[in-house]
PDB file of C-alpha atoms in Angstrom:
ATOM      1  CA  UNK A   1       0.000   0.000   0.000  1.00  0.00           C
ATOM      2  CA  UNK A   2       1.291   3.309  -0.991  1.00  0.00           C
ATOM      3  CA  UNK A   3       2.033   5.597   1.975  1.00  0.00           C
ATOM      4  CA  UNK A   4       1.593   8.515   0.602  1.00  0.00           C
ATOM      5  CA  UNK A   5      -0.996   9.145  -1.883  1.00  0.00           C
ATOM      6  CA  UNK A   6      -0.965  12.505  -4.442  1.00  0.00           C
ATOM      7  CA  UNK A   7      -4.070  11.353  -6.581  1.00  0.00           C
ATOM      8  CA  UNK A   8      -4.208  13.990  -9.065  1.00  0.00           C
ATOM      9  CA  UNK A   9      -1.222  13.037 -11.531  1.00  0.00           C
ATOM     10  CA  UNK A  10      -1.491  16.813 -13.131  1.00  0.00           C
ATOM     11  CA  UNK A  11      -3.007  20.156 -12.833  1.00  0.00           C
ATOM     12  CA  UNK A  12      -3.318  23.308 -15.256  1.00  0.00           C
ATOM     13  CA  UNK A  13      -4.420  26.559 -13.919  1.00  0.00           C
ATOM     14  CA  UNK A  14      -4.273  29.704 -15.657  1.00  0.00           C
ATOM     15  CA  UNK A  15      -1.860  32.267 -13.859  1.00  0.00           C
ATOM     16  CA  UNK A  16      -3.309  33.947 -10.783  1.00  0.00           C
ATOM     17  CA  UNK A  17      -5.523  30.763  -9.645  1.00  0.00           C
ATOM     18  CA  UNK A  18      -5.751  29.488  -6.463  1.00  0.00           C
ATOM     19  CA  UNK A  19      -4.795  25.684  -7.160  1.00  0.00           C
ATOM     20  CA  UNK A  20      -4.675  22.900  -3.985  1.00  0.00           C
ATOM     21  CA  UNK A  21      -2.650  19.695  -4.530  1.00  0.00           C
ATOM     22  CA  UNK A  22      -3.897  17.003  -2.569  1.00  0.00           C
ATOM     23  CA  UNK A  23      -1.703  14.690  -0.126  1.00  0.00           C
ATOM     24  CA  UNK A  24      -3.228  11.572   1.866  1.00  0.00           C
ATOM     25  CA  UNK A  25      -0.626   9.852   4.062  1.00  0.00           C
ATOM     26  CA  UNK A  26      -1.214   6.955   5.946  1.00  0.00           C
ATOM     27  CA  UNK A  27       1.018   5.575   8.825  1.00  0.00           C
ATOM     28  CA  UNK A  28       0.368   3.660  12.124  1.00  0.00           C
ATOM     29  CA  UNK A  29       3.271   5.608  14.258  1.00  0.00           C
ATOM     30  CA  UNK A  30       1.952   8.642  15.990  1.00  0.00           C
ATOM     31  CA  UNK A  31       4.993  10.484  15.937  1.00  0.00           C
ATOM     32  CA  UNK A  32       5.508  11.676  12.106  1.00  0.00           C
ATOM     33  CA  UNK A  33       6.837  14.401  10.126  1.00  0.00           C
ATOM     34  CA  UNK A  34       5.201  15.507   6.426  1.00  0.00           C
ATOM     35  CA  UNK A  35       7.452  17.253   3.779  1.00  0.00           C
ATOM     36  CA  UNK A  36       6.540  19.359   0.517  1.00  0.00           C
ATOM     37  CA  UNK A  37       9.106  19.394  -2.345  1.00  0.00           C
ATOM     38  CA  UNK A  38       8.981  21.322  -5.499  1.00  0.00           C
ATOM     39  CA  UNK A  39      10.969  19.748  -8.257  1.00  0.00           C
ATOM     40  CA  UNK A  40      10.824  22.545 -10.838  1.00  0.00           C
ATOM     41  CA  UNK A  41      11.847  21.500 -14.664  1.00  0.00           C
ATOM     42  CA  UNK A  42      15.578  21.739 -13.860  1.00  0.00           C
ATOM     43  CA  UNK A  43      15.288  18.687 -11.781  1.00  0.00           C
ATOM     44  CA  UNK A  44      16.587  19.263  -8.515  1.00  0.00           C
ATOM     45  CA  UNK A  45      14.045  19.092  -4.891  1.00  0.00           C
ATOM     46  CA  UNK A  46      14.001  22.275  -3.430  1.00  0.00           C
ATOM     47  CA  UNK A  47      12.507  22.108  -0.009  1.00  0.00           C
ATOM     48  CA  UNK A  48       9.249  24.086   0.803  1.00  0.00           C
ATOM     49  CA  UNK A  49       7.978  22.756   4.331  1.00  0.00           C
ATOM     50  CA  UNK A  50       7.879  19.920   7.163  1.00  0.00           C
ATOM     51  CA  UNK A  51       5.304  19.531   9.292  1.00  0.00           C
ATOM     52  CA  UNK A  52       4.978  16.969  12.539  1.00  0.00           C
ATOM     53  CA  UNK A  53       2.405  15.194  13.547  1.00  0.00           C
ATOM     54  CA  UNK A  54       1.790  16.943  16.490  1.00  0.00           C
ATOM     55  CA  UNK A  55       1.400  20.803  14.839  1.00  0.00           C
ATOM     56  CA  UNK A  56      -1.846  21.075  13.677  1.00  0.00           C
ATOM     57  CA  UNK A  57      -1.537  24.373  12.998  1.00  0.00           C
ATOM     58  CA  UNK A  58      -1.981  25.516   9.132  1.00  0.00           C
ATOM     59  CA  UNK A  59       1.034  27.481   7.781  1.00  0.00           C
ATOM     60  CA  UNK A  60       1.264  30.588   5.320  1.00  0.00           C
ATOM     61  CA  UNK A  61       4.348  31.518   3.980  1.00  0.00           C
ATOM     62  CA  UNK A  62       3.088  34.212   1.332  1.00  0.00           C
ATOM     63  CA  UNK A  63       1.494  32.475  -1.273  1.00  0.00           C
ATOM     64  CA  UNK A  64       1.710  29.235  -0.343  1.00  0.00           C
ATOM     65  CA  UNK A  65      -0.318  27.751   2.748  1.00  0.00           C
ATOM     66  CA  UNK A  66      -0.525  24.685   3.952  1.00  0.00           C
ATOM     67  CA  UNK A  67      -3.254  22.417   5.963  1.00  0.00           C
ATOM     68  CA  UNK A  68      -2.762  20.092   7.996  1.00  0.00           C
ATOM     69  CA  UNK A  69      -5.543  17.476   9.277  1.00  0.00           C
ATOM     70  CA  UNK A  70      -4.967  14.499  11.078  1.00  0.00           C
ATOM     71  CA  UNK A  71      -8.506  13.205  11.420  1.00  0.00           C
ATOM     72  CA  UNK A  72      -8.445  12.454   7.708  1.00  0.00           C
ATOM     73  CA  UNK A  73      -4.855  11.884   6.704  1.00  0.00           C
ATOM     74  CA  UNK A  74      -4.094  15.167   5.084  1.00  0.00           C
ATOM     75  CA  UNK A  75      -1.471  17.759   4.396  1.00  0.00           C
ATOM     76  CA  UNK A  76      -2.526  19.807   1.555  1.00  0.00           C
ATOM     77  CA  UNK A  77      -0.354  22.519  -0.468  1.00  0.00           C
ATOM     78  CA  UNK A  78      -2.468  25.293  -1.502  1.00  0.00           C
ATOM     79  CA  UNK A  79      -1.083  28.056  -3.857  1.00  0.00           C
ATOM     80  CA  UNK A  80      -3.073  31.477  -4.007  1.00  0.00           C
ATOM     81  CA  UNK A  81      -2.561  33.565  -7.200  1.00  0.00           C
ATOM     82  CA  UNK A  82      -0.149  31.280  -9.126  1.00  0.00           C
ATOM     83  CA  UNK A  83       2.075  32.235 -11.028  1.00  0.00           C
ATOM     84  CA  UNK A  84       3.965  30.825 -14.068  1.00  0.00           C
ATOM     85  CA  UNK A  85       7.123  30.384 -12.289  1.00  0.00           C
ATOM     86  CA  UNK A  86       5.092  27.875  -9.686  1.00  0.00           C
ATOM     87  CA  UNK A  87       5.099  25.399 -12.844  1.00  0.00           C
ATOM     88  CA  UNK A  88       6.950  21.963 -11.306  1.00  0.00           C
ATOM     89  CA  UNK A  89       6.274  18.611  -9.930  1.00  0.00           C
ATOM     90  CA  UNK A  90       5.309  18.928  -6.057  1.00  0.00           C
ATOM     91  CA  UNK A  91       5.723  16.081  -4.123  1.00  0.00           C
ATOM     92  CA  UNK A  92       4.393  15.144  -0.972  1.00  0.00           C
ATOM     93  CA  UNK A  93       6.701  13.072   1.686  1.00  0.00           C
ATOM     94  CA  UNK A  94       6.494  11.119   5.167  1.00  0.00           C
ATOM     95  CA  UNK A  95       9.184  10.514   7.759  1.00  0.00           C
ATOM     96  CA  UNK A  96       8.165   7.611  10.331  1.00  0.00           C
ATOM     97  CA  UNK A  97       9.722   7.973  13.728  1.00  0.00           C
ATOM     98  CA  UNK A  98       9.461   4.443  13.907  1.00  0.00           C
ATOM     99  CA  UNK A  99      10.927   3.144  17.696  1.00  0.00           C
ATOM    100  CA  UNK A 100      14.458   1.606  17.363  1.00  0.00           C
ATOM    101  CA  UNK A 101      15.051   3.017  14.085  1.00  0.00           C
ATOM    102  CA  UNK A 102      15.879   3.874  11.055  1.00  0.00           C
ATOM    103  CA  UNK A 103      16.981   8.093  10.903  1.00  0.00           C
ATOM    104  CA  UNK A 104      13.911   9.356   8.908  1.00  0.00           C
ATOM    105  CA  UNK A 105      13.221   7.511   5.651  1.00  0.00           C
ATOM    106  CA  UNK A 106      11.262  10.038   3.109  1.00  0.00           C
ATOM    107  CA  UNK A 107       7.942   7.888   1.317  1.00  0.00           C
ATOM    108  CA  UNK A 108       7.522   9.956  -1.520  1.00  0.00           C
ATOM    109  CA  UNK A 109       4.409  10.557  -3.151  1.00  0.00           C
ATOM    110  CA  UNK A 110       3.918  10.110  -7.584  1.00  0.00           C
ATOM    111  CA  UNK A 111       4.150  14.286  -7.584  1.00  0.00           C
ATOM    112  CA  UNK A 112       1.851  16.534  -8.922  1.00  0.00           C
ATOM    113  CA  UNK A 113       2.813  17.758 -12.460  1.00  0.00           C
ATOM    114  CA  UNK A 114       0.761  21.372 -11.932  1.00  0.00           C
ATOM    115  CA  UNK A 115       1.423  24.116 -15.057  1.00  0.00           C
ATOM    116  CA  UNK A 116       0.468  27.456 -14.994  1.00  0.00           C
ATOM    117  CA  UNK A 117      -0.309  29.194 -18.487  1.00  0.00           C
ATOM    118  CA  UNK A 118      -0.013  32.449 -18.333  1.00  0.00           C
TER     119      UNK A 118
ATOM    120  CA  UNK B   1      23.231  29.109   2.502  1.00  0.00           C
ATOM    121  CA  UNK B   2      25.036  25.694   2.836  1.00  0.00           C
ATOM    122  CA  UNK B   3      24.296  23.183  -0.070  1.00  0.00           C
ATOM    123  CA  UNK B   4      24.503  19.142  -0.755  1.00  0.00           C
ATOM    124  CA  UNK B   5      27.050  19.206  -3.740  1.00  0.00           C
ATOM    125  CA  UNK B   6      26.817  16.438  -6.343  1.00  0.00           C
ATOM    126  CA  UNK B   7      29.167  15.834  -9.068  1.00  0.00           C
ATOM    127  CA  UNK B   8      28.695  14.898 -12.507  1.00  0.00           C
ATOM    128  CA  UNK B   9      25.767  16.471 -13.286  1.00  0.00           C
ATOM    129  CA  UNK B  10      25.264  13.905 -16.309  1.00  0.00           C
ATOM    130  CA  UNK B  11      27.012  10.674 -16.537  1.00  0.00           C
ATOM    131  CA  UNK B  12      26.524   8.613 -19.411  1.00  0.00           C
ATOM    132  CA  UNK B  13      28.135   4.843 -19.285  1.00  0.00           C
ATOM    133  CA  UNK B  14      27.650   1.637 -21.338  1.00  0.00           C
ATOM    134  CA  UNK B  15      25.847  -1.239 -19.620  1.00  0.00           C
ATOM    135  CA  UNK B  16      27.882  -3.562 -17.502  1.00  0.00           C
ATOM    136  CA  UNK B  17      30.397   0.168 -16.327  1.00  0.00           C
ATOM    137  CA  UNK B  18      31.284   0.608 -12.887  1.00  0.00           C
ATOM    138  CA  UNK B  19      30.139   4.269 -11.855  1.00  0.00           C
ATOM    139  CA  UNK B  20      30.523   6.061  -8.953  1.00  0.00           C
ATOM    140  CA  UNK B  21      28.302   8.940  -8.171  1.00  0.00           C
ATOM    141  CA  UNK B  22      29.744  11.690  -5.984  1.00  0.00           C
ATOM    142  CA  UNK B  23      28.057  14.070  -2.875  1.00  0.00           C
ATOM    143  CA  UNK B  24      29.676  16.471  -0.799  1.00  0.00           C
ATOM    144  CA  UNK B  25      27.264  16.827   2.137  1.00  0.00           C
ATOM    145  CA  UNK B  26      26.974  19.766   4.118  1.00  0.00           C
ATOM    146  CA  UNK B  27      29.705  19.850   6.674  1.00  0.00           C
ATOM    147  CA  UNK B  28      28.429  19.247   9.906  1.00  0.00           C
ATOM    148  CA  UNK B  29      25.424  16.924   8.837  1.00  0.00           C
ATOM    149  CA  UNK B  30      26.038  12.811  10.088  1.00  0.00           C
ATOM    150  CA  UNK B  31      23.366  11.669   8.415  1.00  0.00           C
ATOM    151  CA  UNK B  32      23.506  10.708   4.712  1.00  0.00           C
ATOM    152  CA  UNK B  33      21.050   9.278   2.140  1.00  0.00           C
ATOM    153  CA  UNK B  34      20.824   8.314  -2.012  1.00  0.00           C
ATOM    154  CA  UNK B  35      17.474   8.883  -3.394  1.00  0.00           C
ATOM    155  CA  UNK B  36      17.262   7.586  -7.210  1.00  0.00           C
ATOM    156  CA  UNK B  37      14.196   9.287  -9.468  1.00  0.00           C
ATOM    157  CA  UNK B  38      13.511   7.212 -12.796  1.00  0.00           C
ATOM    158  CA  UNK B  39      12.383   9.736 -15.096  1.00  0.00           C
ATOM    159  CA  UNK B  40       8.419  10.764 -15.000  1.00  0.00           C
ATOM    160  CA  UNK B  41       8.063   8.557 -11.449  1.00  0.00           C
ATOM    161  CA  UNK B  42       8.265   9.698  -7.824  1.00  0.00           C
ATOM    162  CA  UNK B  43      11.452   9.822  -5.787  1.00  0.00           C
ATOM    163  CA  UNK B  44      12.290   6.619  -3.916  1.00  0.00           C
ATOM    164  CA  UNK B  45      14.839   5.766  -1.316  1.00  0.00           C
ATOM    165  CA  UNK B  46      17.713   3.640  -1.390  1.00  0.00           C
ATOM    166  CA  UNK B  47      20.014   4.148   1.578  1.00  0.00           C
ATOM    167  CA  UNK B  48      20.700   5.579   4.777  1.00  0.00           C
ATOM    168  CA  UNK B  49      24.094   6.132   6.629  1.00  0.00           C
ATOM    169  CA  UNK B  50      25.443   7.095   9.751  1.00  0.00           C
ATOM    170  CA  UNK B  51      28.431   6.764  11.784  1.00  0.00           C
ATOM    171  CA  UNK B  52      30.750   5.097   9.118  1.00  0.00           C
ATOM    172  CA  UNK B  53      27.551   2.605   8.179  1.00  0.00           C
ATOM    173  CA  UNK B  54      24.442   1.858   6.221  1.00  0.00           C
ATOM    174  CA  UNK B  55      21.022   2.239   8.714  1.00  0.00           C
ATOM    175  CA  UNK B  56      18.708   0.886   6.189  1.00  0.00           C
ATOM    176  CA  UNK B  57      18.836   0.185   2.590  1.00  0.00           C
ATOM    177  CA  UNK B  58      15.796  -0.423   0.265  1.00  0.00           C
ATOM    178  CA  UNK B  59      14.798  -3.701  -1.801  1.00  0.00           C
ATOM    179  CA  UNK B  60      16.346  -1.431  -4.977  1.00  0.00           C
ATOM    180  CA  UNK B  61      19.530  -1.280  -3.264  1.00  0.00           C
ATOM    181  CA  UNK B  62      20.875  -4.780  -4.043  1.00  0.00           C
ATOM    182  CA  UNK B  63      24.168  -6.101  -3.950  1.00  0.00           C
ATOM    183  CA  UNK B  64      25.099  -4.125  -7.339  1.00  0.00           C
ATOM    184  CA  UNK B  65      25.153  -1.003  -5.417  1.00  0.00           C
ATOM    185  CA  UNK B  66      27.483   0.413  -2.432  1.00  0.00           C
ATOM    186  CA  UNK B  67      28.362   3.523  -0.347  1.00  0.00           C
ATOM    187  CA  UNK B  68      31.262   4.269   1.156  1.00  0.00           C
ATOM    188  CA  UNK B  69      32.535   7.739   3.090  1.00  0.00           C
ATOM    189  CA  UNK B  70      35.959   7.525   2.107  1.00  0.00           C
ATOM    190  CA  UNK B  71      37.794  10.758   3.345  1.00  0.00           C
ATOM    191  CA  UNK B  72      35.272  11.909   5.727  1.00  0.00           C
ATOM    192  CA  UNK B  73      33.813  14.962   3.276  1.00  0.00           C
ATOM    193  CA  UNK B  74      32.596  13.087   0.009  1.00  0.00           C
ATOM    194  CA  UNK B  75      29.815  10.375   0.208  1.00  0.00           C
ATOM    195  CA  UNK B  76      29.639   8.344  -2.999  1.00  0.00           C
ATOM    196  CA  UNK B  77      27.413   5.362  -4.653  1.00  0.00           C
ATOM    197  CA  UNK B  78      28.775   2.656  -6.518  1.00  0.00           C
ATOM    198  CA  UNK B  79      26.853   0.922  -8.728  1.00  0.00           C
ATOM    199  CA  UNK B  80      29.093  -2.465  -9.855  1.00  0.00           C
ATOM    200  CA  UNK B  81      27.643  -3.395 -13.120  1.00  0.00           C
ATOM    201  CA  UNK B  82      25.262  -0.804 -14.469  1.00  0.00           C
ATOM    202  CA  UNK B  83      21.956  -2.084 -16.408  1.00  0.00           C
ATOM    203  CA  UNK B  84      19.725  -0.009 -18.506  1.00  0.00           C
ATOM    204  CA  UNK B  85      16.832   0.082 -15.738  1.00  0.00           C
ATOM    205  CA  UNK B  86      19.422   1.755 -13.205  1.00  0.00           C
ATOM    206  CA  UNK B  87      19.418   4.685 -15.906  1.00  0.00           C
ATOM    207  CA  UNK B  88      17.540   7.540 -13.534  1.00  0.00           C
ATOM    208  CA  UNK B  89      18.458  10.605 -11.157  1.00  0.00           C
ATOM    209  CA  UNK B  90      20.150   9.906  -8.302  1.00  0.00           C
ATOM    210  CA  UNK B  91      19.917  12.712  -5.176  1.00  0.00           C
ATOM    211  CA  UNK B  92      22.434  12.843  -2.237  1.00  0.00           C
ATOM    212  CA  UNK B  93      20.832  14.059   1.030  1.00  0.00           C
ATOM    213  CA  UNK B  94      22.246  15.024   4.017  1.00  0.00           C
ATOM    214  CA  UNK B  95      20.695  15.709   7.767  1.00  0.00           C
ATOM    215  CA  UNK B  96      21.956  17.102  11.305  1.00  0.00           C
ATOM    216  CA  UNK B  97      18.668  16.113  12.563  1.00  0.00           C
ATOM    217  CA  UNK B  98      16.441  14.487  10.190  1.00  0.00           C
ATOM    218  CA  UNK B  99      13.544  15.063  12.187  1.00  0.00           C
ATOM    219  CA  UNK B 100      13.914  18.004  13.769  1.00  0.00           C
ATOM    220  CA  UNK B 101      14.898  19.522  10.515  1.00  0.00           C
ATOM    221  CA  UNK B 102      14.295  17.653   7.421  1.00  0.00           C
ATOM    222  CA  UNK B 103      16.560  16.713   5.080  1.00  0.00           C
ATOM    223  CA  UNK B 104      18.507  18.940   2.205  1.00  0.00           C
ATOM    224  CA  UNK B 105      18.885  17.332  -1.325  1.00  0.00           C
ATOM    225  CA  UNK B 106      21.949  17.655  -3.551  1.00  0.00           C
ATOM    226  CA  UNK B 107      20.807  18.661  -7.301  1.00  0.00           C
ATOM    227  CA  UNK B 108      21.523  15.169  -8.463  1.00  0.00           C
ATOM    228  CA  UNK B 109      23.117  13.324 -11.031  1.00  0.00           C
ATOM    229  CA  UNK B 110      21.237  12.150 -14.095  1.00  0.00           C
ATOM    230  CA  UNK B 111      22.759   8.850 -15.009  1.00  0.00           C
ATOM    231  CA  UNK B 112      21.866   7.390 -18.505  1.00  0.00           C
ATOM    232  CA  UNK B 113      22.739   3.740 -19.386  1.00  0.00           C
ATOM    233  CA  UNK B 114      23.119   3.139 -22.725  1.00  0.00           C
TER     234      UNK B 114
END
C-alpha cells in the first residue's frame, strides 16, 4: 500500500488561480513528520515545508499555505494567485519515527505535475 | 546558505560500467542518504548512513550497489555493473537532525545507461 498518496497526476491553472494539490498519508506511528518538495523543470528538490504530527496548525508563507488534518490523513499545499514560475512537480513526503530506528526515511508521493499558463 | 554538492551532473556509461556517483554533504550533517528518481516517477529511497555505516537500505539497493565515506567529506554510490533500468536521477541528502529539521537534497546526477 502506498504511503503517501498525491491522486491527481497533473493540474493546469491559468496564472493567478488558487490551485490545492492534494496529499493523503497513511502511517500507524503517531509520531511523524510531512514534507513538501517542489521539483521545478531543472530537476533538482528544493525544499518548501515539514510539518509533525503533532502541529496542527496551518502554515502561510506568502502564497503558499498549507493544511494540515490528522482526522483524515491530510497535508494539503495550496497556492493562491499562481504564477507561471510555480510550474513543477510537487511532491508530498512522510518521515516515520518508527521506535528503534531507522533516521527518517522520506515515502515519496507520484508528484503533482501542476502548469500554470499564463 | 550551505548546499549538498553532487558531481557529474550527467554521466553517461555503457551497460555492464562501474560508476561512482559523488556528494559532498553539508559539513556538519552525520546523516547521509541516495534517493534515485527514474524519469516521469516519484522519488524513492535507497540508503541511509550514519556513523561510518548503512542504517537501512531499500529492496532497490541490491548487492550491485554500495556507499562508502571515504575521506570523511565526500559520500559516494557505486553501482558495480550498471543495467539499462538503473538509468535515472540519483539525489544525495544530508541531515543534522532528520527530524527536527528535514533533510537537504543535492541537485543530483542524471545517469543514462546506454
Amino acid at each position: 500500500a502506498q504511503k503517501v498518496t498525491q491522486a491527481q497526476t497533473e493540474i493546469s491553472v491559468v496564472e493567478k488561480e488558487d490551485v490545492t494539490l492534494d496529499c493523503v498519508y497513511e502511517t500507524r506511528d503517531t509520531t511523524y513528520y510531512l514534507f513538501w518538495y517542489k521539483q521545478p523543470p531543472s530537476g533538482e528538490l528544493v525544499f518548501l515545508i515539514r510539518r509533525n504530527s503533532f502541529d496542527e496548525q496551518n502554515e502561510i508563507s506568502g502564497r503558499y499555505s498549507w493544511n494540515f488534518q490528522k482526522s483524515t490523513s491530510s497535508f494539503n499545499f495550496t497556492i493562491t494567485a499562481s504564477q507561471v514560475v510555480d510550474s513543477a512537480v510537487y511532491f508530498c513526503a512522510l518521515s516515520e519515527a518508527e521506535r528503534g530506528s531507522t533516521l527518517g526515511r522520506l515515502y515519496f508521493g507520484r508528484g503533482t505535475q501542476l502548469t500554470v499558463w499564463p | 546558505e550551505p548546499e549538498v554538492t553532487q558531481t557529474p551532473s550527467h554521466q553517461v556509461t555503457q551497460m555492464g560500467q562501474e560508476v561512482i556517483l559523488r556528494c559532498v554533504p553539508i559539513s556538519n550533517h552525520l546523516y547521509f542518504y541516495w534517493y534515485r528518481q527514474i524519469l516521469g516517477q516519484k522519488v524513492e529511497f535507497l540508503v541511509s548512513f550514519y556513523n561510518n555505516e548503512i542504517s537501512e537500505k531499500s529492496e532497490i539497493f541490491d548487492d550491485q550497489f554500495s556507499v562508502e565515506r571515504p575521506d570523511g567529506s565526500n559520500f559516494t554510490l557505486k553501482i558495480r555493473s550498471t543495467k539499462l533500468e538503473d538509468s535515472a536521477m540519483y539525489f544525495c541528502a544530508s541531515s543534522d537532525s532528520p527530524r527536527r529539521y528535514g533533510y537537504t537534497f543535492g541537485s543530483g546526477t542524471r545517469l543514462t545507461v546506454v
